[in-house]
Amino acid sequence: MTEYTHSPKIICLTGPRAAGKTTVAKQLADELGYLHIWLDGINGQVCEQLGIELAQVNLHTAENQKAYADIFRDILKGNRYQNIVFEGERIRFPYILHTFLNNAMNYYGEYAVIKGFSLSPDRETHYKYYKLREIQRMKKYIKDNAHRSPEERKGDNLAREFDLNTMPDPEGFEVVESPEAIMEWARANAETHHPSLPREYAEVIKKVADSETYTPFYQTIEVDGKRIISGMTRSDRSWKNVSMLGVDFSGKRVVDLGSMHGYFSFKVEECGAAEIIGLELNPSSVSVAEYLAGVRDSVAEFRICDVNKDPLPECDIMMAMNMLHWVKDLEGFVTAMGEVSKELVMEIGETQIKRIVSVLKPLGFSMRKTVKSHRPDKFIGQRYLFHFVKK
Ligand SMILES: C[S@@+](CC[C@H](N)C(=O)[O-])C[C@H]1O[C@@H](n2cnc3c(N)ncnc32)[C@H](O)[C@@H]1O
C-alpha cells in the first residue's frame, strides 16, 4: 500500500477507438507514476471468466457487473493509493463506470480527486491514428496466423470501419482534442486536494486511510461533532437505526464487539455510557481507534481481542454490529454473550435471526424492538437491528 497523501488522483479516460487513449495513459504512467488500468485487458478477463463474447460485456447483467466489480476491487485494494488512469472505450457503459467508481470510493475514500476525460482528436488526426492502428492490427493477425491456409485467414483484409463515435460520453467528462491537455491537467493537479477536504482534519483522515485494514474507509468517522469521513457502510445510518431501538446507554458499561475504528463505541459514549470497551481483532484498527479516542478526548478503551478465543468481559450492554458472521460457532458465541451481559444490541442478517433467538430465549432474553437495517448483504440476507433484554 502506497502511503496516503491527500488526495490521490483518478483519471477516467474514454474516447473512440484509436483516439490515442492508451498512448497518453502510458505517458501518465512513465512521466508521473500513474497506475495504468487498461479496461480492454479487463474486458478480456471478464469474457474468459464468464465464457462470453466481447459484445456481451456491453450488457448490464448481474454476472457481468460482479465480474468487473471483483477485478476492480482487487486492483484498487492492492494498489491503493497510487494515482490511477483508468482507460478504455467501454468506460462509456454506465454500469462499468459506476462499478469502477464505487470501488474507487470504497478503497480510495471520498477525498480522491476524480477527473473524467474523453479524448476526441480532430477527424484528420483521428483518421491517421486509426489507419496506423489498423495496419498494426492486420500485421499482427497475419503474423499470428501465418501457419494457416489463405482460406482460413479470413481476417487478412478485415479492416474495420472508421467509426468516430458509438456512444455518448459520460456526464461531466471533459472532451479534449489532444493528449497534451490530459498531461497538462495531471501536471497542474499533482498537488491538488479535493475541494471538500476538511484541512483541519487532514491528519485524522490520513491516519484512518493508512490503517492496514481490508477497508480503511469502512466506518464513518466523526470528530468535534462533524462527519469527516462518510464511510462506505455509512455507520451514521446504522447509528440512526440503533437510536430507533430506544436503548438507554446512560451510566452503562458497554462492550462493542468488532469495534474497528470505534464509531459505535464513540456514539454510545455520546449517549452517556460510563465505560466503553471496544474489542477488535485487527491491531491496526485498534491503533486507529485509540488515536481517535485521543483526538475526541474519549474514555473508550480499545483492546486487541479474538472473540473466537478470548473470554468476553461482563457488561450491561453488549453490541455486535455486523460482526457475528465472523464467529466460528454462532450458537456457542451468542450463549457466551448472553451469559456476560444484560442487554444485547445486534445488527444481523435475516438468515441468522432464528438461530440467535433460539439461543437467547432459554437464557431469559426477550426481544424489545427490531429495526430494518440500511445495509443489505448477499451472504446473510437483509440485515436487521435487534435489542434483546434479559428478564
Ligand atoms: C464487518 S466489520 C464491522 C465493524 C463494525 N462493527 C461496524 O459495523 O462498522 C467486522 C469487524 O470485526 C472484526 N473481527 C473479525 N473477526 C474478529 C474476531 N474474531 N474478534 C474480534 N474482532 C473481529 C474485523 O476486524 C472488523 O473490524
XYZ file of C-alpha atoms and ligand atoms in Angstrom:
418
model
C 0.000 0.000 0.000
C 1.359 3.405 -1.035
C 1.373 5.846 1.864
C -1.735 8.025 1.694
C -1.228 11.569 0.517
C -4.155 13.949 0.075
C -5.734 13.408 -2.388
C -4.966 10.520 -4.789
C -5.896 11.306 -8.403
C -8.078 9.064 -10.516
C -8.345 9.889 -14.212
C -11.087 8.084 -16.132
C -10.208 8.309 -19.797
C -12.504 7.332 -22.615
C -12.957 8.239 -26.267
C -13.458 6.457 -29.577
C -11.264 3.602 -30.748
C -7.756 4.649 -31.853
C -8.017 8.119 -30.301
C -4.657 7.719 -28.512
C -6.005 6.810 -25.061
C -3.512 4.039 -24.338
C -0.601 6.178 -25.508
C -1.448 9.010 -23.128
C -2.177 6.562 -20.299
C 1.309 5.112 -20.780
C 2.761 8.619 -20.735
C 0.962 9.318 -17.438
C 2.452 6.112 -16.066
C 6.009 6.819 -17.294
C 6.178 10.504 -16.518
C 4.002 10.868 -13.419
C 3.913 7.364 -11.952
C 0.205 6.750 -12.546
C -1.035 3.181 -12.407
C -2.460 2.326 -15.833
C -5.672 0.308 -15.600
C -6.374 -0.890 -19.115
C -10.063 -1.682 -19.491
C -9.603 -3.656 -22.719
C -7.469 -6.161 -20.796
C -10.120 -6.407 -18.082
C -12.854 -6.905 -20.717
C -10.834 -9.892 -21.953
C -10.568 -11.280 -18.407
C -14.332 -10.921 -17.891
C -15.051 -12.704 -21.205
C -12.710 -15.535 -20.299
C -14.110 -15.901 -16.793
C -17.730 -15.934 -17.935
C -17.152 -17.731 -21.254
C -18.781 -14.929 -23.263
C -18.008 -12.930 -26.423
C -16.724 -9.352 -26.173
C -20.002 -7.839 -27.407
C -21.794 -9.446 -24.448
C -19.952 -7.304 -21.895
C -21.943 -4.369 -23.275
C -24.999 -5.751 -21.500
C -25.560 -4.804 -17.908
C -26.157 -8.200 -16.301
C -25.617 -9.136 -12.665
C -22.884 -11.627 -13.698
C -21.025 -9.056 -15.796
C -21.217 -6.443 -13.052
C -19.938 -8.871 -10.431
C -17.034 -9.967 -12.625
C -15.961 -6.331 -13.190
C -16.504 -5.457 -9.520
C -14.269 -8.326 -8.346
C -11.466 -7.322 -10.709
C -11.711 -3.597 -9.901
C -11.782 -4.349 -6.173
C -8.598 -6.433 -6.323
C -6.750 -3.825 -8.398
C -7.849 -0.844 -6.309
C -7.367 -2.549 -2.963
C -3.987 -3.898 -3.994
C -2.637 -0.629 -5.369
C -4.126 1.992 -3.118
C -3.243 4.943 -3.035
C -1.297 5.199 -6.269
C -2.623 7.736 -8.772
C -4.653 5.941 -11.410
C -5.504 6.316 -15.061
C -8.425 4.053 -15.908
C -8.666 3.918 -19.660
C -10.935 2.376 -22.290
C -13.691 2.933 -24.787
C -16.210 0.949 -22.702
C -15.952 3.367 -19.778
C -18.901 4.868 -21.647
C -21.055 1.966 -20.491
C -22.629 3.379 -17.330
C -22.602 0.109 -15.385
C -18.865 -0.377 -15.967
C -18.049 3.203 -14.963
C -20.291 3.085 -11.875
C -18.858 -0.232 -10.752
C -15.373 1.206 -11.041
C -16.243 4.458 -9.260
C -17.983 2.620 -6.403
C -14.857 0.608 -5.775
C -12.707 3.719 -6.098
C -14.792 5.418 -3.383
C -14.575 2.384 -1.126
C -10.845 1.816 -1.423
C -9.526 5.331 -2.106
C -12.037 7.242 0.017
C -14.250 10.173 -0.714
C -11.394 12.673 -0.892
C -9.792 11.181 -4.003
C -9.795 13.640 -6.907
C -11.649 12.067 -9.802
C -11.465 13.554 -13.280
C -13.074 12.302 -16.476
C -11.714 12.961 -19.961
C -12.973 11.997 -23.378
C -10.144 12.110 -25.862
C -11.640 13.011 -29.221
C -8.988 14.176 -31.713
C -9.986 16.156 -34.788
C -11.171 13.961 -37.652
C -7.961 14.160 -39.700
C -5.644 13.232 -36.801
C -8.010 10.548 -35.649
C -8.157 9.016 -39.123
C -4.338 8.923 -39.212
C -4.195 7.159 -35.789
C -6.925 4.827 -36.923
C -5.128 3.835 -40.140
C -1.916 3.174 -38.232
C -3.796 1.078 -35.675
C -5.494 -0.987 -38.380
C -2.188 -1.633 -40.173
C -0.631 -2.799 -36.896
C -3.650 -4.969 -36.128
C -3.625 -6.602 -39.537
C 0.141 -7.188 -39.465
C -0.294 -8.928 -36.129
C -3.160 -11.006 -37.477
C -1.082 -12.120 -40.449
C 1.907 -12.974 -38.232
C -0.211 -14.886 -35.693
C -1.978 -16.821 -38.469
C 0.965 -17.448 -40.804
C 0.671 -21.199 -40.227
C -2.922 -21.252 -41.533
C -4.026 -21.641 -45.142
C -5.163 -18.461 -47.019
C -8.785 -19.750 -46.848
C -8.553 -19.919 -43.090
C -7.025 -16.441 -42.804
C -10.323 -14.600 -43.056
C -9.044 -11.572 -41.163
C -6.312 -10.576 -43.666
C -8.467 -7.956 -45.329
C -10.804 -7.194 -42.475
C -10.121 -3.509 -41.914
C -12.794 -2.247 -39.537
C -14.925 0.740 -40.451
C -13.642 4.085 -39.294
C -16.269 4.740 -36.720
C -15.864 8.010 -34.910
C -18.312 7.713 -32.116
C -20.570 4.998 -30.875
C -21.869 6.137 -27.524
C -22.296 9.390 -25.680
C -19.598 10.384 -23.198
C -20.441 10.071 -19.517
C -21.837 13.208 -17.934
C -19.198 15.590 -16.620
C -16.355 14.214 -18.749
C -14.242 16.925 -20.315
C -13.876 16.475 -24.059
C -10.322 17.215 -25.211
C -8.796 17.027 -28.657
C -5.201 16.455 -27.679
C -3.482 14.100 -25.234
C -1.367 17.046 -24.111
C -4.446 18.593 -22.447
C -4.659 15.491 -20.211
C -0.960 15.602 -19.385
C -1.251 19.273 -18.551
C -4.146 18.628 -16.190
C -2.202 15.855 -14.440
C 0.920 18.003 -14.057
C -1.037 21.029 -12.864
C -3.046 18.977 -10.347
C -0.220 16.889 -8.909
C -0.632 18.613 -5.517
C -4.351 19.435 -5.706
C -6.595 18.463 -2.815
C -10.240 17.516 -3.030
C -12.263 20.724 -2.660
C -14.259 19.278 0.266
C -11.221 18.012 2.176
C -11.519 19.465 5.692
C -7.948 20.723 6.040
C -8.127 20.943 9.839
C -8.783 17.174 9.958
C -6.329 16.207 7.216
C -4.083 14.406 9.764
C -7.020 12.375 11.108
C -8.091 11.390 7.589
C -4.555 10.307 6.749
C -4.339 8.219 9.922
C -7.569 6.412 9.003
C -6.538 5.968 5.345
C -3.226 4.405 6.375
C -4.951 1.827 8.602
C -3.906 -1.631 7.485
C -7.439 -2.932 7.437
C -9.180 -4.508 4.484
C -11.250 -1.329 4.060
C -9.934 1.776 5.875
C -12.996 3.754 4.771
C -15.499 1.189 6.061
C -16.814 3.237 9.007
C -17.999 6.801 9.364
C -15.544 8.983 11.274
C -16.776 11.900 13.360
C -14.687 14.415 15.261
C -15.908 17.527 17.097
C -19.463 16.573 16.148
C -18.581 16.767 12.442
C -18.660 13.906 9.975
C -15.244 13.971 8.347
C -15.442 10.583 6.590
C -18.822 9.251 5.473
C -17.508 5.696 5.138
C -18.566 3.028 2.670
C -21.098 1.444 5.076
C -22.481 4.758 6.350
C -22.243 3.824 10.036
C -24.065 7.070 10.796
C -27.161 5.495 9.231
C -26.687 2.377 11.336
C -26.498 4.645 14.358
C -29.820 6.258 13.424
C -31.254 2.734 13.376
C -29.711 1.976 16.790
C -31.294 5.181 18.090
C -34.681 3.945 16.892
C -34.260 0.885 19.135
C -34.548 3.247 22.112
C -31.705 1.723 24.164
C -30.722 3.646 27.294
C -26.912 3.743 27.385
C -26.520 6.301 30.166
C -24.270 5.214 33.013
C -23.823 1.755 31.457
C -20.760 -0.400 30.845
C -20.859 -1.196 27.123
C -18.788 -3.670 25.114
C -18.565 -3.113 21.339
C -17.544 -6.317 19.525
C -15.529 -5.925 16.314
C -15.219 -2.238 17.138
C -12.982 -1.420 14.141
C -12.277 2.320 14.246
C -14.599 2.813 17.202
C -17.558 4.540 15.569
C -20.220 2.822 17.699
C -18.099 2.984 20.865
C -17.872 6.751 20.478
C -21.594 7.081 19.788
C -22.604 5.198 22.946
C -20.233 7.451 24.868
C -22.031 10.484 23.434
C -25.220 8.889 24.799
C -23.811 8.818 28.318
C -22.238 5.346 28.613
C -19.892 5.386 31.628
C -17.445 2.735 30.494
C -16.839 1.540 26.942
C -14.651 -1.310 25.779
C -14.090 -1.950 22.085
C -12.833 -5.452 21.232
C -11.172 -5.862 17.865
C -9.017 -8.493 16.193
C -7.074 -6.152 13.898
C -4.238 -4.354 15.763
C -4.135 -1.607 13.135
C -7.839 -0.838 13.681
C -7.269 -0.775 17.423
C -4.422 1.682 16.969
C -6.621 3.968 14.799
C -9.467 3.734 17.353
C -7.053 4.655 20.163
C -5.771 7.587 18.128
C -9.349 8.767 17.513
C -10.137 8.355 21.216
C -7.231 10.740 21.906
C -8.451 13.260 19.318
C -12.011 13.046 20.671
C -10.940 13.120 24.321
C -12.835 9.863 24.792
C -12.628 7.449 27.738
C -13.370 4.466 25.476
C -10.796 1.706 25.770
C -9.848 -0.472 22.814
C -8.340 -3.929 23.170
C -6.886 -6.361 20.653
C -9.003 -9.456 21.081
C -10.072 -12.533 19.164
C -13.646 -13.105 20.256
C -13.405 -16.686 18.987
C -10.787 -17.441 21.653
C -10.657 -14.763 24.345
C -13.170 -14.502 27.208
C -15.806 -11.768 26.937
C -15.886 -9.117 29.686
C -19.017 -8.642 31.820
C -21.103 -5.636 30.869
C -24.549 -4.081 30.911
C -24.896 -3.836 27.142
C -23.027 -5.816 24.513
C -23.081 -4.610 20.919
C -22.382 -6.788 17.895
C -22.831 -4.615 14.870
C -22.448 -6.542 11.653
C -19.817 -8.875 13.021
C -21.467 -12.149 14.066
C -20.765 -13.644 10.641
C -17.114 -13.656 11.758
C -17.660 -16.010 14.676
C -16.973 -19.689 14.182
C -19.698 -21.129 16.417
C -22.671 -18.751 16.273
C -24.843 -20.509 18.901
C -21.902 -21.009 21.303
C -20.788 -17.422 20.919
C -24.260 -15.896 21.381
C -24.641 -18.046 24.511
C -21.367 -16.553 25.837
C -22.629 -13.053 25.016
C -25.897 -13.715 26.831
C -24.104 -15.031 29.906
C -21.983 -11.900 30.460
C -24.470 -9.151 29.568
C -27.927 -7.854 30.482
C -28.845 -6.306 27.143
C -27.765 -7.014 23.591
C -27.753 -4.751 20.564
C -27.102 -6.611 17.331
C -27.078 -5.966 13.636
C -27.507 -9.348 11.995
C -28.583 -10.965 8.738
C -32.038 -12.482 8.365
C -30.521 -15.942 7.950
C -29.054 -15.654 11.482
C -32.184 -14.446 13.311
C -33.853 -17.794 14.127
C -30.603 -19.329 15.334
C -29.865 -16.384 17.622
C -33.380 -16.150 19.076
C -33.398 -19.892 19.803
C -30.264 -19.456 21.927
C -31.293 -16.268 23.717
C -34.825 -17.306 24.750
C -33.726 -20.060 27.157
C -31.246 -17.588 28.696
C -34.170 -15.308 29.656
C -33.807 -12.701 26.888
C -36.767 -11.211 25.116
C -36.758 -9.031 22.045
C -37.648 -5.413 22.800
C -37.534 -3.935 19.346
C -36.289 -4.548 15.829
C -35.485 -2.136 13.001
C -34.619 -2.895 9.383
C -31.004 -2.025 8.611
C -29.987 0.181 5.699
C -27.305 -2.364 4.786
C -28.380 -5.493 2.920
C -25.989 -8.372 2.368
C -25.679 -11.000 -0.301
C -24.449 -13.733 2.062
C -26.503 -13.340 5.234
C -29.576 -11.686 3.725
C -31.201 -8.378 4.622
C -29.839 -7.128 7.929
C -31.917 -6.137 10.954
C -31.082 -4.467 14.241
C -32.317 -6.057 17.446
C -32.490 -5.050 21.062
C -32.720 -8.009 23.452
C -33.172 -7.569 27.205
C -32.674 -10.174 29.955
C -35.627 -10.512 32.324
C -17.676 -6.218 9.129
S -16.670 -5.335 10.232
C -17.848 -4.445 11.233
C -17.211 -3.324 12.020
C -18.187 -2.554 12.912
N -18.766 -3.390 13.923
C -19.240 -1.880 12.084
O -20.358 -2.405 11.989
O -18.947 -0.837 11.499
C -16.180 -6.637 11.332
C -15.122 -6.233 12.307
O -14.931 -7.322 13.199
C -13.539 -7.571 13.332
N -13.365 -9.002 13.667
C -13.406 -10.043 12.803
N -13.179 -11.191 13.453
C -12.994 -10.863 14.747
C -12.677 -11.619 15.904
N -12.531 -12.954 15.844
N -12.525 -10.969 17.088
C -12.670 -9.616 17.145
N -12.958 -8.851 16.077
C -13.104 -9.462 14.883
C -12.963 -7.186 11.989
O -11.572 -6.936 12.090
C -13.778 -5.935 11.660
O -13.220 -4.782 12.194
